C-alpha angles and dihedrals in degrees: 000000000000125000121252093231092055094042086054092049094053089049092049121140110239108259150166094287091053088065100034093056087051095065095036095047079041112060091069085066091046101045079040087060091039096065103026087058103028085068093074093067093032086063091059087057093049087043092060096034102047106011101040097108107031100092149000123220116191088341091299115121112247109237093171127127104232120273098239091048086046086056096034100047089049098040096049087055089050092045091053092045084058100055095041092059090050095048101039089033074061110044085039085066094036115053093001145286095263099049093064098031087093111044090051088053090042084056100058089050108045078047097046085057095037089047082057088045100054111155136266127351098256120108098239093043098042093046089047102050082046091049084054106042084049093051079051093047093049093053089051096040086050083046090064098049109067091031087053107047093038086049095055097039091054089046089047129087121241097261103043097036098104090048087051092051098043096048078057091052093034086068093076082065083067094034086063094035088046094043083055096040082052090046106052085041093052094049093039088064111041088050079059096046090044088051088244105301123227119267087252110042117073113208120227078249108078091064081066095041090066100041095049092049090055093048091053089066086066093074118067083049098045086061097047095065097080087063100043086056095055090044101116119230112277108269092228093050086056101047101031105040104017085032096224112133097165098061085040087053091048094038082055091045097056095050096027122059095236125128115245095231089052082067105029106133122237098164125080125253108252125231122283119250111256107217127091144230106285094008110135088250086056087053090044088051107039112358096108088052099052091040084056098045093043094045102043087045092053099045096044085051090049082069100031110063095027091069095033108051094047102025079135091069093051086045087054099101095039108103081197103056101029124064109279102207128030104288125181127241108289092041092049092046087044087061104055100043082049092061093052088055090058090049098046087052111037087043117359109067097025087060089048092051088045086061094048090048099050109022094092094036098051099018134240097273096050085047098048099050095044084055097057095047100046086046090049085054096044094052089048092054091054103036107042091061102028098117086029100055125343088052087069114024121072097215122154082222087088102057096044086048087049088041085046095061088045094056087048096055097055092040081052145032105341089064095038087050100063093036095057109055086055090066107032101067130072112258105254083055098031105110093018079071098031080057087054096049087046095050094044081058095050088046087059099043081058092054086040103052105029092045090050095047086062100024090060097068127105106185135016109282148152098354093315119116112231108280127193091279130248097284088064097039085054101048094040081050081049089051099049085058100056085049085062095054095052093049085046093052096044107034113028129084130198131261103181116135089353122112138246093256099041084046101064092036094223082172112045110032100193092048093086094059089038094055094055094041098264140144108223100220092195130093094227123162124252121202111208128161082358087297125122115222130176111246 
């Protein structure tokens, strides 16, 4: 039987709070986007200021951050982001959603600024404050995923759930179009201030350019933190996992215009569920969900991040994208973070809004399949004849086939991938799993990004071994994608206009695997009328 707070909750009118705790649940995405994308032009920055006179190539002065520093500074973000989903995905189920919003959030801003203040102005110290800040910053940004998406799943109604999920992750769209606006703007001015500085002279400056971009990205978070910590504890938390249904009733009443006596309980609460996170019933029960939503996470963020992060690498050889003549710092920095703007608007954010528009109309599954197939073909396109055709052709086809699988990947799985886990699980291990898909994601942007950065390569070059070239990253990349849609096919099962607790079947064991055509192989135990039965 379902509670009457919780049946209210799924029938809610769209209001003010629905929106205001999308903003609010969604500036941690976005600060989360801000500093994880504003790194590639930073490091130009770091390139010219700390790497300008250790080595020629070709009698063209190197300007590039060291291999090694480049993995290292973008895996130790994603290795913190790792930890912190595993850690916050757990207390958020332990001791509540609410209690741990804010110090996530607390986290990414004491790090943004400490990341700006890095200390000293030597290259080993500074690198390696930044290294850690960064470490610091990851835990907080993978805090704020599964808290985030779990706090605005339980606050939404059944039929624009998906919409309301999808707007908080959309904010990471603006986070990456913002971190590049800040960026050009930053480095517009301080050319200006330093009178355009030859190519080959790198003003005292630009060790304060960098530092005071990354500690821009401190401040939509910073004044986000009031309202997260007025933000009451989720009503189905605190009926379904404290057990309280009368505070959850009175908590819903203060942000939702609902009366108080059109959810006053008269049943009584049913008895919780015994097993526990990782027992053989919980893998009965829900093992084929969290090995979807881990495995379709990890494999969308392979490609992700790997073409994000370093969608410079794969501009190198376009005359129309890249700076045509020698430019100085500002002006080199300038470029590539305008090339992330174009990208973010042209794809981006159009890709995330597609999502909100149509989720709840197709369907998560329909959505996440068409992504990675339209991703697989775009990386194909790009890849197959990359040393044929687009190495030496300066064709603006290349960059609309690159801004359509990005489109694709935000009208597709790496929105659906987030919104799913936050309505599969059973409330007491709901962000605990949304953390391990999360972190199974951030393992394989790791393995994505890093990977690509050396695998790229086809020949030995600044400091990079020879890799297996840009035709065979794209079409592994292509590949991957085509994986995702067979494990989302198989193995995923849609959510749309149900709601949380029909969703995670607490009451028929085998209904989950039914209702997606599957046949559940375990003996579980199923609990029907007080009685025990074998299933």
């Amino acid at each position: 039987m379902a509670l009457k707070v919780l049946s209210a909750l799924d029938s809610a009118r769209t209001q003010y709070y629905h929106f205001k705790a999308i903003i609010v649940a969604g500036m941690g995405l976005f600060t989360d986007a801000y500093d994880l994308f504003c790194i590639p032009p930073i490091m130009r920055l770091l390139g010219r200021i700390y790497y300008g006179d250790i080595k020629k190539y070709g009698g063209d002065q190197l300007y590039e951050v060291s291999a090694v520093v480049t993995s290292v500074m973008v895996g130790t973000a994603l290795l913190g982001t790792v930890i912190g989903q595993l850690v916050f995905g757990y207390l958020g189920d332990r001791i509540g959603r609410r209690r741990v919003y804010g110090l996530a959030l607390m986290l990414m801003v004491l790090s943004s600024i400490g990341c700006g203040l890095s200390l000293s102005t030597s290259r080993t110290f500074v690198l390696l404050s930044l290294m850690f800040f960064r470490f610091v910053l990851g835990v907080g940004i993978g805090g704020d995923y599964p808290l985030s998406a779990t706090i605005m799943s339980e606050f939404a109604n059944r039929k624009t759930r998906g919409a309301f999920i999808a707007a908080v992750f959309s904010m990471q769209g603006f986070g990456i179009l913002v971190s590049s606006t800040v960026t050009m703007i930053v480095c517009a001015i301080f050319n200006r201030a330093s009178n355009y500085p030859e190519p080959d002279h790198t003003p005292e400056s630009a060790d304060l350019a960098w530092r005071l971009i990354l500690m821009i990205g401190a401040v939509p978070a910073g004044l986000t933190y009031y309202w997260r910590m007025m933000m009451p504890e989720t009503a189905r938390y605190t009926a379904l996992v404290e057990r309280n249904v009368i505070q959850a009733a009175k908590d819903m009443q203060t942000v939702l215009d609902v009366s108080l006596s059109q959810i006053a309980e008269e049943e009584s609460l049913p008895n919780p569920p015994s097993y526990s996170l990782f027992s053989q019933e919980f893998l009965c029960r829900h093992g084929r969900d969290l090995f979807s939503c881990a495995a379709n996470w990890f494999l969308v963020d392979v490609v992700f991040y790997s073409s994000n992060l370093f969608q410079s690498k794969i501009y190198e050889n376009d005359s129309y994208l890249r700076p045509k003549n020698k430019v100085n710092a500002f002006e080199d920095a300038f470029q590539y973070a305008k090339l992330q703007a174009i990208i973010a608007i042209c794809s981006t954010i159009p890709g995330y809004y597609a999502t909100v528009y149509f989720i709840d109309r197709v369907g998560r599954v329909k959505i996440q399949i068409m992504g990675f197939f339209f991703m697989a073909l775009g990386m194909f396109a790009i890849g197959i004849p990359y040393y044929i055709y687009w190495d030496s052709h300066d064709n603006i086809g290349f960059m609309f086939l690159f801004g359509l699988t990005f489109f694709f990947s935000n009208f597709g799985p790496n929105t659906t991938t987030f919104i799913v886990p936050a309505e599969l699980f059973p409330a007491r291990f709901r962000s605990t799993c949304h953390g391990i898909s999360g972190a199974a994601g951030k393992i394989g942007a790791i393995i994505g990004s890093v990977g690509f950065l050396w695998a790229s390569h086809n020949e030995k070059k600044n400091g990079y071994t020879k890799g297996i070239g840009m035709t065979a990253s794209l079409v592994i990349l292509g590949g991957i994608c085509i994986m995702g849609m067979i494990v989302t096919y198989f193995f995923t099962r849609e959510t749309k206009e149900r709601s949380l607790e029909e969703n995670e079947n607490e009451d028929e064991t085998t209904g989950s695997y039914i209702l997606r055509g599957f046949t559940n192989p375990c003996i579980c135990r199923q609990v029907s009328n007080n009685q025990v039965i074998d299933a």
